[in-house]
PDB file of C-alpha atoms in Angstrom:
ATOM      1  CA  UNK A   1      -4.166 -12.061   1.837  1.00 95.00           C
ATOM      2  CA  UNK A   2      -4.728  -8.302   2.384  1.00 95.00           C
ATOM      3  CA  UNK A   3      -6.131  -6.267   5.412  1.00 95.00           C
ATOM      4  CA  UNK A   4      -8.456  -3.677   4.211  1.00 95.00           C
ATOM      5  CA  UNK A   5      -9.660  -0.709   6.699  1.00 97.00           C
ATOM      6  CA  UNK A   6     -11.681   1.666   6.054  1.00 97.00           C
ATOM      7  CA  UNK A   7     -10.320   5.255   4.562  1.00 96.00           C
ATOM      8  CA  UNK A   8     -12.645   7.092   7.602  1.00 97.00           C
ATOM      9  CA  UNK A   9     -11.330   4.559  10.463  1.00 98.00           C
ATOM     10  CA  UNK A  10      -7.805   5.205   9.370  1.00 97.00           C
ATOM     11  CA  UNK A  11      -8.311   9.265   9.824  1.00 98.00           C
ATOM     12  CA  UNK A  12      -9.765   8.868  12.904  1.00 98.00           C
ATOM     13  CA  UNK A  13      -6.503   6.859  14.001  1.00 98.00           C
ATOM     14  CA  UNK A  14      -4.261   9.407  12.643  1.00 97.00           C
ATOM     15  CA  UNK A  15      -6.261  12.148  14.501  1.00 97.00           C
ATOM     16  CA  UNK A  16      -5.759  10.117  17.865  1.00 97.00           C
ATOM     17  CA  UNK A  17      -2.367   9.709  17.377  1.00 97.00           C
ATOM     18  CA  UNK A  18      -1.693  13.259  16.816  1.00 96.00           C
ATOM     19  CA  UNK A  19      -3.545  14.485  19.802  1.00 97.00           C
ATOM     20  CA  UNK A  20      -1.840  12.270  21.973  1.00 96.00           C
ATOM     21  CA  UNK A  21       1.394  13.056  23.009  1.00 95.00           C
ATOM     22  CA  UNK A  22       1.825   9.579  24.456  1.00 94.00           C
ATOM     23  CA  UNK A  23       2.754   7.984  21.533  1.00 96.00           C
ATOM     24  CA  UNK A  24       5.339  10.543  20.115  1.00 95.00           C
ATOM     25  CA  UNK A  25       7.932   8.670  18.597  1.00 95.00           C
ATOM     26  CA  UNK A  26       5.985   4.890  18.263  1.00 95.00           C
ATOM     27  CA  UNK A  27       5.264   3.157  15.841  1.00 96.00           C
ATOM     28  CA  UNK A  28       1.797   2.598  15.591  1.00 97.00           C
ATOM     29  CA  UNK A  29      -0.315  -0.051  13.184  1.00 96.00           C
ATOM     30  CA  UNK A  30      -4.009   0.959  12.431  1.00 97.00           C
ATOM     31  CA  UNK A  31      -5.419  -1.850  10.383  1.00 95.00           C
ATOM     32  CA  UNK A  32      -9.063  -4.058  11.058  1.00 94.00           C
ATOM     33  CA  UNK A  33      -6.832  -7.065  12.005  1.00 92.00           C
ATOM     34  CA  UNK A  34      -8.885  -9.798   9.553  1.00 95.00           C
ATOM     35  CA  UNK A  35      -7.352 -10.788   6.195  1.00 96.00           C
ATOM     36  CA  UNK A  36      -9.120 -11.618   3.237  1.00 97.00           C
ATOM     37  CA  UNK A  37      -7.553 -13.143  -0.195  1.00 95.00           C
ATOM     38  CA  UNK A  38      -7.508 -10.023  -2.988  1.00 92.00           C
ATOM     39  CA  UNK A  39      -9.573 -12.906  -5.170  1.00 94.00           C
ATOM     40  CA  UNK A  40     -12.419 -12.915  -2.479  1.00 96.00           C
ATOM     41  CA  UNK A  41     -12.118  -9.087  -2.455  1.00 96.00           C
ATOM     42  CA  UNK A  42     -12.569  -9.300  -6.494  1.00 96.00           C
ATOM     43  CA  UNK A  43     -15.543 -11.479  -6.393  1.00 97.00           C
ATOM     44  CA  UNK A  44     -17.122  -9.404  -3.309  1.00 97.00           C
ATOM     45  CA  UNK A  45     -16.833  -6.083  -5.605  1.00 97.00           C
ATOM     46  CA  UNK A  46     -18.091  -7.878  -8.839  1.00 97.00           C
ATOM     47  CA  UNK A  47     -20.986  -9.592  -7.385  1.00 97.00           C
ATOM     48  CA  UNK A  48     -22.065  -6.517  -5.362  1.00 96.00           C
ATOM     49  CA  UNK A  49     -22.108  -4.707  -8.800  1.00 94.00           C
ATOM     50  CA  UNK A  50     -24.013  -7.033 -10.118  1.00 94.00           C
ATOM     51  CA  UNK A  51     -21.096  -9.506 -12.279  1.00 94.00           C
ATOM     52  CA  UNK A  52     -20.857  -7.049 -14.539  1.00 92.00           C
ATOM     53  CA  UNK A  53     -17.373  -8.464 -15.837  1.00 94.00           C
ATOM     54  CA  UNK A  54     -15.874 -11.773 -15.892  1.00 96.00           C
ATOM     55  CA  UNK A  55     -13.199 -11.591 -14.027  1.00 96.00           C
ATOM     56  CA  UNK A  56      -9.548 -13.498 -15.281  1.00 95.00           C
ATOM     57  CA  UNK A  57      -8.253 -15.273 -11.701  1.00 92.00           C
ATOM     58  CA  UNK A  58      -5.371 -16.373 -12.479  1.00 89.00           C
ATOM     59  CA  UNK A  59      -5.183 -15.233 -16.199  1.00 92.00           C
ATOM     60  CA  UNK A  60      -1.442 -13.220 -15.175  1.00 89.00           C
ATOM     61  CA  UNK A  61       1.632 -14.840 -13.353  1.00 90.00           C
ATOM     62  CA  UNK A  62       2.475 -14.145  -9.592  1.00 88.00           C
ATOM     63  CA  UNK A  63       4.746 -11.615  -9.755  1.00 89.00           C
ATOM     64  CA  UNK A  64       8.147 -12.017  -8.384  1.00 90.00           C
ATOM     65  CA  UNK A  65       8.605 -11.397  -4.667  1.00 91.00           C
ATOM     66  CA  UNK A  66       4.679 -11.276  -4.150  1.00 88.00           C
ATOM     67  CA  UNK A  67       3.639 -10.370   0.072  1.00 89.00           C
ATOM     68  CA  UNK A  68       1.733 -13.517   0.222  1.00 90.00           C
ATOM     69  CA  UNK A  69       0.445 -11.744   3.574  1.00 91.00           C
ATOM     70  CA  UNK A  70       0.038  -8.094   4.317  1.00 91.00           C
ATOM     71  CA  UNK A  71      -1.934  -8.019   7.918  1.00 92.00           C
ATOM     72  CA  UNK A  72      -0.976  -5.528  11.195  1.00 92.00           C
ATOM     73  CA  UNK A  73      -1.186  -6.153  14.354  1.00 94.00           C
ATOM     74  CA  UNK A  74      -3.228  -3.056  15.890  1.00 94.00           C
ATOM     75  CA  UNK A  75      -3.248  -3.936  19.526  1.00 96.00           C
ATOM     76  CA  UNK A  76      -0.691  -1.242  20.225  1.00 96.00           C
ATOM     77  CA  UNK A  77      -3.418   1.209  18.659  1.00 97.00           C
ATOM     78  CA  UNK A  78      -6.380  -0.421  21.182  1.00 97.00           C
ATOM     79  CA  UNK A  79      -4.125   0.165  23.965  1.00 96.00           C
ATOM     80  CA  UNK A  80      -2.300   3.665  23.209  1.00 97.00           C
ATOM     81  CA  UNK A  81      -5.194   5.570  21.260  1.00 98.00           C
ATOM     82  CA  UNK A  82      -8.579   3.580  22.316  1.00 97.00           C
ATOM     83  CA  UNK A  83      -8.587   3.032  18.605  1.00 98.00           C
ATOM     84  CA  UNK A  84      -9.980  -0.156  16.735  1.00 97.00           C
ATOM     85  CA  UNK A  85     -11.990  -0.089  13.010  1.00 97.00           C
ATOM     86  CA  UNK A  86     -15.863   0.417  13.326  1.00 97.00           C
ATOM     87  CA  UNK A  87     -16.571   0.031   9.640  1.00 98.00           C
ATOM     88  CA  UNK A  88     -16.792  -3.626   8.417  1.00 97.00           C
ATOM     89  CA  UNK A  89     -15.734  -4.551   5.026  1.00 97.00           C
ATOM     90  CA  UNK A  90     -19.053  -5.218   3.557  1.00 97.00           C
ATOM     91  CA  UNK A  91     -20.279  -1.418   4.367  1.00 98.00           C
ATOM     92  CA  UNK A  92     -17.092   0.249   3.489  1.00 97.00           C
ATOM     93  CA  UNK A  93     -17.230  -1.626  -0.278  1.00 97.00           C
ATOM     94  CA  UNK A  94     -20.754  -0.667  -0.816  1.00 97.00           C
ATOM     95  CA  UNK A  95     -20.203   3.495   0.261  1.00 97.00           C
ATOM     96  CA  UNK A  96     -16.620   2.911  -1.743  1.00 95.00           C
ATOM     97  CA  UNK A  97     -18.727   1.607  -4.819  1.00 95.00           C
ATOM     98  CA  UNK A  98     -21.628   4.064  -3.889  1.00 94.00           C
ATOM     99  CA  UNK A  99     -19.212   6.887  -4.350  1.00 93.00           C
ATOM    100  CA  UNK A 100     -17.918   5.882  -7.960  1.00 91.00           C
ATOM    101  CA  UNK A 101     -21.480   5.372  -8.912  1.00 90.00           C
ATOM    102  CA  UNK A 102     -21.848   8.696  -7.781  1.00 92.00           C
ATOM    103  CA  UNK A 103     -18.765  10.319  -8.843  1.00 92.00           C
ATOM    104  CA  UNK A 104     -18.244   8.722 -12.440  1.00 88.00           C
ATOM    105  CA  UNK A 105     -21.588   7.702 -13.560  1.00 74.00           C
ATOM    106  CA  UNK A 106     -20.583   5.992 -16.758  1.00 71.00           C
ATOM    107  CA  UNK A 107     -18.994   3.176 -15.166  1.00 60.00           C
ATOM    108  CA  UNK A 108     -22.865   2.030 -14.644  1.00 54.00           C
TER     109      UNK A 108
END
């Protein structure tokens, strides 16, 4: 499983952190704290551009030394920097694939 948080949450963080002297020196997670498996993630992106591929699950080996698991805990960011995500996966997918539609238009 992966955590994915959006690119303008994660700014925001990083601006927090470095106007708050506070925290100088910590070690801070900024993350949206819910996991999903990279093959949901696939499917999510394919079917919300329409299945244009088929995708291959399982057509390469696990690597060696896979992170079955790559989640934060961002409780420290909550409670130092009054920071938590705002943008849900579903939105941040569909402005991430808005912006390659708009940005390399032959991927259509």
């Amino acid at each position: 499983t992966r955590e994915f948080t959006y690119v303008t949450d994660i700014v925001e963080g990083y601006i927090r952190a470095s106007l708050t002297k506070e925290v100088i020196g910590e070690t801070i997670n900024l993350g949206s704290g819910i996991e999903y498996s990279v093959r949901e993630i696939a499917e999510k992106i394919n079917q919300m551009m329409g299945n244009p591929i088929k995708l291959l699950i399982g057509a390469l080996p696990y690597r060696r030394k896979e992170l079955w698991r790559i989640c934060g805990d961002h409780s420290k960011a909550r409670r130092l920097l009054n920071w938590e995500a705002k943008v849900d996966l579903e939105t941040g997918l569909k402005d991430t694939i808005g912006w390659y539609y708009k940005n390399f238009k032959d991927i259509k």
